[in-house]
XYZ file of C-alpha atoms in Angstrom:
204
model
C 93.501 107.006 141.280
C 95.991 105.308 143.592
C 98.690 103.028 142.190
C 99.810 100.412 144.721
C 103.598 100.327 144.626
C 106.174 103.007 143.872
C 109.112 101.177 142.322
C 109.790 98.814 139.370
C 106.461 97.844 137.828
C 104.714 100.968 139.138
C 107.244 103.169 137.354
C 106.852 101.190 134.114
C 103.097 101.804 134.261
C 103.517 105.591 134.228
C 103.061 106.145 130.444
C 100.025 103.834 130.419
C 98.479 105.730 133.334
C 98.889 109.061 131.554
C 96.839 107.743 128.630
C 93.825 107.625 130.949
C 94.430 110.039 133.837
C 95.678 113.570 134.434
C 98.765 113.770 136.642
C 96.809 115.713 139.242
C 94.538 112.728 139.833
C 97.352 110.205 140.424
C 98.954 109.002 143.659
C 101.371 106.178 144.394
C 101.132 104.137 147.598
C 103.982 102.254 149.272
C 104.282 101.680 153.029
C 106.870 98.889 152.780
C 109.976 100.463 151.228
C 111.713 102.914 153.566
C 114.119 104.621 151.149
C 111.520 106.231 148.885
C 111.413 109.879 147.911
C 108.227 111.894 148.414
C 107.428 111.800 144.699
C 107.749 109.503 141.695
C 107.581 111.362 138.354
C 106.242 114.393 140.275
C 103.382 112.263 141.630
C 103.035 112.084 145.440
C 103.864 108.823 147.219
C 101.452 108.039 150.068
C 102.584 105.872 152.982
C 99.576 106.194 155.299
C 96.457 104.019 154.921
C 94.362 106.668 156.697
C 95.135 109.066 153.857
C 94.116 106.359 151.377
C 90.688 106.103 153.019
C 90.201 109.874 152.764
C 91.217 109.921 149.098
C 88.810 107.068 148.369
C 85.918 109.227 149.602
C 86.424 111.412 146.505
C 87.946 108.922 144.072
C 87.787 105.185 144.931
C 89.802 103.936 141.950
C 93.047 102.038 142.473
C 95.251 99.758 140.409
C 98.135 97.370 141.041
C 101.689 98.557 140.437
C 103.416 95.510 141.933
C 104.368 92.247 140.260
C 104.376 89.654 143.053
C 101.136 87.635 142.710
C 100.592 87.044 146.427
C 101.159 90.698 147.225
C 98.810 91.714 144.400
C 96.057 89.605 145.971
C 96.779 90.795 149.519
C 96.814 94.498 148.619
C 93.679 94.192 146.498
C 91.772 92.771 149.461
C 93.126 95.461 151.784
C 92.296 98.360 149.462
C 88.792 97.071 148.741
C 88.245 96.967 152.515
C 89.374 100.619 152.620
C 86.656 101.485 150.099
C 88.565 101.181 146.830
C 87.464 100.032 143.382
C 90.017 97.929 141.458
C 90.596 99.250 137.913
C 92.325 97.712 134.876
C 95.088 99.556 133.042
C 95.403 98.450 129.411
C 98.049 100.231 127.367
C 96.953 101.478 123.949
C 99.985 99.806 122.355
C 98.786 96.367 123.433
C 96.481 94.172 121.344
C 93.338 92.795 122.987
C 90.933 90.733 120.885
C 87.302 91.792 121.224
C 86.313 88.165 121.876
C 88.606 87.859 124.895
C 87.376 88.299 128.478
C 89.303 90.675 130.738
C 88.635 90.732 134.491
C 88.920 93.619 136.940
C 92.274 95.090 137.841
C 94.192 93.554 134.942
C 97.413 95.277 133.799
C 98.206 94.795 130.107
C 101.498 96.449 129.265
C 102.755 97.848 125.925
C 103.112 95.381 123.030
C 101.437 92.522 124.886
C 98.828 90.572 122.911
C 95.638 88.805 124.003
C 93.990 86.685 121.315
C 90.509 85.291 120.660
C 88.490 83.654 123.441
C 91.253 84.076 126.017
C 90.067 84.587 129.604
C 92.152 86.817 131.872
C 90.904 86.818 135.461
C 91.029 89.491 138.186
C 94.332 91.147 139.029
C 96.475 89.484 136.357
C 99.626 91.217 135.082
C 100.410 90.721 131.378
C 103.856 92.230 130.871
C 105.304 93.829 127.747
C 105.851 91.617 124.685
C 104.082 88.647 126.283
C 101.259 86.886 124.444
C 98.200 84.889 125.463
C 96.842 82.930 122.522
C 93.410 81.609 121.580
C 91.282 79.862 124.219
C 93.845 80.304 127.012
C 92.945 80.929 130.648
C 95.019 82.950 133.139
C 93.936 82.649 136.792
C 93.595 85.429 139.346
C 96.615 87.592 140.216
C 99.060 85.593 138.109
C 101.992 87.406 136.519
C 103.320 86.900 132.993
C 106.842 88.315 132.723
C 108.067 90.082 129.565
C 108.225 87.928 126.459
C 106.363 84.947 127.897
C 104.114 83.032 125.492
C 101.027 81.100 126.538
C 100.017 79.057 123.501
C 96.571 77.957 122.354
C 94.291 76.387 124.944
C 96.814 76.453 127.799
C 95.510 77.165 131.300
C 97.427 78.906 134.090
C 96.118 78.733 137.668
C 95.884 81.400 140.360
C 98.912 83.149 141.865
C 101.376 81.849 139.294
C 104.534 83.623 138.168
C 105.613 82.884 134.599
C 109.233 83.880 133.936
C 110.536 86.034 131.108
C 110.547 84.353 127.673
C 108.896 81.217 129.033
C 106.794 79.162 126.607
C 103.743 77.193 127.741
C 102.900 74.744 124.952
C 99.342 74.360 123.585
C 96.796 72.677 125.827
C 99.064 72.543 128.890
C 97.515 73.005 132.353
C 99.474 74.679 135.159
C 98.023 74.445 138.683
C 97.833 77.271 141.247
C 100.901 78.700 143.041
C 103.527 77.763 140.472
C 106.682 79.720 139.620
C 108.310 79.034 136.266
C 111.856 80.248 135.668
C 112.927 82.477 132.806
C 113.332 80.775 129.441
C 111.641 77.533 130.467
C 109.510 75.491 128.079
C 106.572 73.714 129.713
C 105.765 70.561 127.738
C 103.640 68.646 130.280
C 100.873 69.528 132.733
C 102.068 70.856 136.091
C 99.881 69.484 138.880
C 102.010 70.257 141.958
C 102.861 73.762 143.148
C 106.520 74.724 143.256
C 109.343 76.161 141.152
C 109.970 74.776 137.658
C 112.953 75.514 135.416
C 114.618 74.372 132.210
C 113.804 72.869 128.818
C 111.666 70.899 129.283
C 110.601 72.449 132.579
C 111.122 70.241 135.640
C 110.571 70.865 139.345
C 113.549 72.438 141.080
């Protein structure tokens, strides 16, 4: 199992990874940051894509340890081309309703909650203490920061970044490629990509 990324979010995933995998099976991958050590939590950090391909011959599983939605999508495509199989990591301390739909490669962090009939698409990151309520939809590779709340029937597009403690009110639609600042409250549909902040949220 290779975890893409070897800093912030990747390090937070460590306890969740150990629920499912032995240490000996884990590797981190990061070929962007130059100041990394050789190990993170005693787990090797790989920087060479050729080594990734060789590891995939024995174990094709990988997961996303980065938060940025565009980078999550880009690295998923690259690692699938290298022969990888995108895997979800769902922490045992999260709550996931049996009637929800969870796509491939989803990260659900401790104390997050997914409620009935929610749909979470491929590569989404649901951070700690965030909640996705009944009949919501979260599009591919979007990121929900800690404490964000997506209320009943709201829909979030692809490649969105929802800031910490943001609230999306019931039934609201947010289009693709939107960033919403921390603590914002979205009271109306967002139909144009961009950055939105404040209460109520307006385009920056």
